[in-house]
Amino acid sequence: MVPRVLVIGEKPSQIKTIANTLFTHSSTEKFADRLYLRIGQWDNKELIMIPLIGHITTIDTAKEFGWNKCQPLAIVQNSNALILHTNQTFQRIISRKAKVVDELWLATDPDSEGDNIAYEAYMIAISANPSLKQATKRIWNSSLTKQEILRAFRNLIPWELYLALAVQGRRMVDAWVGFAGTRQVTGTARKVIKQRGVVLSVGRVQLPTLKLIVDRDRERDEFQRKLKFNILADLLSDNRKEVLVTVKHDKSPFKEEKQVKQILNEIGKAKTGTITKFKTWKTKIPPPRPWNTTDALALLTKELKIKANAAMELLTILYENGYISYPRTENRHFKDNFPHDEILTKLEGYSNYRPLLKLITNTSQVRSNGKKQGAEDHDPVHPTGEIPTEDKIITKMHLKAWDYVSRHYIGMFLPDLIQTRGSVKVTIKEEPFSQKYQQTIDEGWTQVITWKKPKETKKFVFTEDQIAQVDKIRSESFKTKPPAQWNDSTLIRQLEKLRIGTKSSRPEIINKLEARKYIVRCGKTFYESTTRGHTIIQVFEKVWPDLVTPGFTRMVEAMMDEVATKQASYDTMLETLRGHYIGLHEKLLSQLPRLQALLQQDMLIRSEQKIARGKRTTVPTQVLCPLCQQGKAIERLNVKTNKKFFGCSRYPECKWTAPSKKTRDGKIIPAQTAKDVVGPCPECNGTLFLKRIKDYRFVGCSKYPTCQTSFFLPKRGRLTLLRKEECPMCQRQMVSHVSRNEKTGESEKKVFCVICQNSGKG
DNA sequence: GCAAGGTC
């Protein structure tokens, strides 16, 4: 009789691939809903393959250590507190089959988590059939290609427990910290927060993530906007008719206005400068590297303005329906023999891509391959070549996500982006100025990866030692900006960089923090910490600084390494970290009064917000509505974003709203005033108001970007809204524009309507 | 009810 082997896999899709590779004839046997054994002959053996669905066990507290049944710290102090729950479906099938086989092959993913999953299956198998202990092997395949599967199944490696035990240790420590910490903090919170079922959670990964957000808010709160200055000079053509380029002083930005004035005094009237250097060159920029999960999520969250979790769901649906590859991968490297040409040929079925695919000369490999990352691992995220169409499952959003994945993939085969660039250095009365330009010669891959099209700037030509004509030397001022708030895209990139969480868990971490009310989304994309989130970090920074920085994860990782390399035993790991945690939890106990006091403040703020929500108003102001000039501006609360804004007291007759802004002395006022407001937007319910971005001035809609109505105004000259004059054509405010005539030097005044450009006189 | 990590 041929020997029988039990093969354990980590997931159904993987077992299917392996079975299809090894077996010429095979049979299946259903053992649970949508789960099948695969049985077949290979290498004179009968292989029985069982697909798992990730871990078989979960860690829980024993009954007598449930909520409110013991002190939270008892979970850590008592070695019987944590127990393993085993999934009965897998327990049953593994036990049953283990009894009838001669060998056990563990074919879970080739990484430490995979070893731990294999260990769970192994413990069940040897308890059903102890003789398997001597007949267990591990399969370590670096990918799921036919060749690699065959290689791995012919080169079985010895089964060792160390890596699995290291992960088991990590799982136990995570449970201690999470369970004991969460219960202690939640217990304290419930003395103050009388909401039903409120839970404040604590964990090894969520606290460092929360700290990132809290720290950024702290930086922004402390940030002092400072005025800085650039000195600019316009270089003219020889006939002085046209500005060729605006050059910037090399020492810009200046901090001191005094210094700027001094320089302007010295050189302000200069009419010429000497070109000291002028060069041009060509730059080739190769296509971007392949996407791993983080890259794909970062792009989709940014472009589609959705959460990381939502982006992950889009990718999962596309994967499950066969349109893209497995979306959870750390890898940015396509292997050499990857069948790119098959996929590219299939993509020709989509007419939008056909002209782009014709630009490809070599379909055998991508032009900028990334690094191989992750021990398993799946290929980078790519389309399968199947073309999706809109139906019940595939929505417009799925199609958009698929288009990004496909375009990024196709772009990786296209020629380089070629730019011509130039730079000039010019000395005006010994003061150094310079400027650069870049223009596209060949769009290359940006024809497909359109979201990465570079900015074009105006080209200029000079010769060295040429005397350049200078028009006006002037200064511009700007205010420094605080560091930006985190969004899904920047946050998951930072988490990957700091090695916090995993490719699969990162989007969920952000969701969890939001569900716990530690952070809120403000606007559409940005995250901000709540008072509650702030409080948690404040207390834990005192109690256990290492837990709120990636330090604790590093410590756990170091211990795991010691166990995996046999320098420490599993028991040593547990006892070391148990002792460590007990000490810190005791410190937490001493901080509970402080935590309670801080949460009280959180409650005060929350109850204020509740009142605000109930009445839908807060303090009425004396500010006249800038749009209708009849109602008063009233501060209101956007319930969705928790952000305050101003609206007109005559709502719904007057639909004026404006975001709130903080003045220097800390007052909250509407971001628009009567000075800026032009009138109702002709396209939507918004308000048109004067906007200034850099040196551009225009009239824009308050509902931007939803409504993109805008009218540009002259770049120079003084603009004043004329409150008392109304346009006879469209009944909006007129504008007076005072500018200097370039030729005569006299000032000219024009009065016109910004919307219909009517002069008002005719 | 709670963590973090697999997978669906």
PDB file of N, CA and C (backbone and C1' of nucleotides) in Angstrom, chain A residues 11 59 67 183 190 205-206 502, chain B:
ATOM      1  N   LYS A  11      -4.571  28.283   3.492  1.00  0.00           N
ATOM      2  CA  LYS A  11      -5.822  28.837   2.948  1.00  0.00           C
ATOM      3  C   LYS A  11      -6.279  28.041   1.730  1.00  0.00           C
ATOM      4  N   ILE A  59      -6.892  33.169  21.418  1.00  0.00           N
ATOM      5  CA  ILE A  59      -6.597  33.265  22.845  1.00  0.00           C
ATOM      6  C   ILE A  59      -7.746  33.989  23.533  1.00  0.00           C
ATOM      7  N   TRP A  67     -14.690  39.359  32.522  1.00  0.00           N
ATOM      8  CA  TRP A  67     -14.831  40.768  32.921  1.00  0.00           C
ATOM      9  C   TRP A  67     -15.513  40.822  34.289  1.00  0.00           C
ATOM     10  N   ARG A 183      -9.171  46.363  30.124  1.00  0.00           N
ATOM     11  CA  ARG A 183     -10.154  46.265  31.212  1.00  0.00           C
ATOM     12  C   ARG A 183      -9.882  47.314  32.286  1.00  0.00           C
ATOM     13  N   ARG A 190     -15.518  54.039  32.857  1.00  0.00           N
ATOM     14  CA  ARG A 190     -16.956  53.875  33.107  1.00  0.00           C
ATOM     15  C   ARG A 190     -17.433  54.566  34.369  1.00  0.00           C
ATOM     16  N   VAL A 205      -0.113  47.661  19.184  1.00  0.00           N
ATOM     17  CA  VAL A 205      -0.033  48.319  17.892  1.00  0.00           C
ATOM     18  C   VAL A 205      -0.868  49.603  17.859  1.00  0.00           C
ATOM     19  N   GLN A 206      -2.055  49.559  18.482  1.00  0.00           N
ATOM     20  CA  GLN A 206      -2.928  50.744  18.381  1.00  0.00           C
ATOM     21  C   GLN A 206      -2.400  51.960  19.124  1.00  0.00           C
ATOM     22  N   THR A 502       0.844  44.997  10.262  1.00  0.00           N
ATOM     23  CA  THR A 502       1.231  44.243   9.067  1.00  0.00           C
ATOM     24  C   THR A 502       0.435  44.758   7.872  1.00  0.00           C
TER      25      THR A 502
ATOM     26  P    DG B   1     -18.902  38.950  23.699  1.00  0.00           P
ATOM     27  O5'  DG B   1     -18.032  40.264  23.467  1.00  0.00           O
ATOM     28  C5'  DG B   1     -18.653  41.392  22.866  1.00  0.00           C
ATOM     29  C4'  DG B   1     -18.048  42.646  23.452  1.00  0.00           C
ATOM     30  C3'  DG B   1     -16.524  42.727  23.332  1.00  0.00           C
ATOM     31  O3'  DG B   1     -16.196  44.031  22.945  1.00  0.00           O
ATOM     32  C1'  DG B   1     -17.147  43.055  25.566  1.00  0.00           C
ATOM     33  P    DC B   2     -14.989  44.143  21.806  1.00  0.00           P
ATOM     34  O5'  DC B   2     -13.673  44.077  22.704  1.00  0.00           O
ATOM     35  C5'  DC B   2     -13.256  45.244  23.436  1.00  0.00           C
ATOM     36  C4'  DC B   2     -11.932  44.957  24.070  1.00  0.00           C
ATOM     37  C3'  DC B   2     -10.884  44.392  23.119  1.00  0.00           C
ATOM     38  O3'  DC B   2     -10.089  45.460  22.622  1.00  0.00           O
ATOM     39  C1'  DC B   2     -10.843  43.332  25.281  1.00  0.00           C
ATOM     40  P    DA B   3      -9.329  45.260  21.226  1.00  0.00           P
ATOM     41  O5'  DA B   3      -7.975  44.531  21.644  1.00  0.00           O
ATOM     42  C5'  DA B   3      -7.062  45.181  22.526  1.00  0.00           C
ATOM     43  C4'  DA B   3      -5.666  44.674  22.235  1.00  0.00           C
ATOM     44  C3'  DA B   3      -5.326  44.734  20.749  1.00  0.00           C
ATOM     45  O3'  DA B   3      -4.069  45.314  20.565  1.00  0.00           O
ATOM     46  C1'  DA B   3      -5.188  42.468  21.531  1.00  0.00           C
ATOM     47  P    DA B   4      -3.691  45.910  19.154  1.00  0.00           P
ATOM     48  O5'  DA B   4      -3.047  44.663  18.400  1.00  0.00           O
ATOM     49  C5'  DA B   4      -1.934  44.010  18.986  1.00  0.00           C
ATOM     50  C4'  DA B   4      -1.508  42.857  18.108  1.00  0.00           C
ATOM     51  C3'  DA B   4      -1.520  43.165  16.612  1.00  0.00           C
ATOM     52  O3'  DA B   4      -0.327  42.642  16.062  1.00  0.00           O
ATOM     53  C1'  DA B   4      -2.908  41.293  17.066  1.00  0.00           C
ATOM     54  P    DG B   5       0.109  42.902  14.581  1.00  0.00           P
ATOM     55  O5'  DG B   5      -0.294  41.548  13.852  1.00  0.00           O
ATOM     56  C5'  DG B   5       0.447  40.382  14.132  1.00  0.00           C
ATOM     57  C4'  DG B   5      -0.305  39.197  13.620  1.00  0.00           C
ATOM     58  C3'  DG B   5      -0.724  39.309  12.152  1.00  0.00           C
ATOM     59  O3'  DG B   5       0.336  38.805  11.353  1.00  0.00           O
ATOM     60  C1'  DG B   5      -2.410  38.291  13.529  1.00  0.00           C
ATOM     61  P    DG B   6       0.224  38.791   9.802  1.00  0.00           P
ATOM     62  O5'  DG B   6      -0.337  37.341   9.489  1.00  0.00           O
ATOM     63  C5'  DG B   6      -1.445  37.212   8.629  1.00  0.00           C
ATOM     64  C4'  DG B   6      -1.995  35.820   8.838  1.00  0.00           C
ATOM     65  C3'  DG B   6      -3.106  35.494   7.851  1.00  0.00           C
ATOM     66  O3'  DG B   6      -2.503  34.880   6.708  1.00  0.00           O
ATOM     67  C1'  DG B   6      -3.814  35.028  10.057  1.00  0.00           C
ATOM     68  P    DT B   7      -2.956  35.390   5.288  1.00  0.00           P
ATOM     69  O5'  DT B   7      -4.461  34.908   5.191  1.00  0.00           O
ATOM     70  C5'  DT B   7      -4.747  33.522   4.968  1.00  0.00           C
ATOM     71  C4'  DT B   7      -6.206  33.257   5.289  1.00  0.00           C
ATOM     72  C3'  DT B   7      -7.191  33.915   4.335  1.00  0.00           C
ATOM     73  O3'  DT B   7      -7.472  33.013   3.289  1.00  0.00           O
ATOM     74  C1'  DT B   7      -7.885  34.214   6.593  1.00  0.00           C
ATOM     75  P    DC B   8      -8.254  33.525   2.007  1.00  0.00           P
ATOM     76  O5'  DC B   8      -9.766  33.609   2.481  1.00  0.00           O
ATOM     77  C5'  DC B   8     -10.513  32.423   2.718  1.00  0.00           C
ATOM     78  C4'  DC B   8     -11.816  32.774   3.402  1.00  0.00           C
ATOM     79  C3'  DC B   8     -12.800  33.508   2.495  1.00  0.00           C
ATOM     80  O3'  DC B   8     -13.859  32.630   2.149  1.00  0.00           O
ATOM     81  C1'  DC B   8     -12.658  34.537   4.660  1.00  0.00           C
TER      82       DC B   8
END
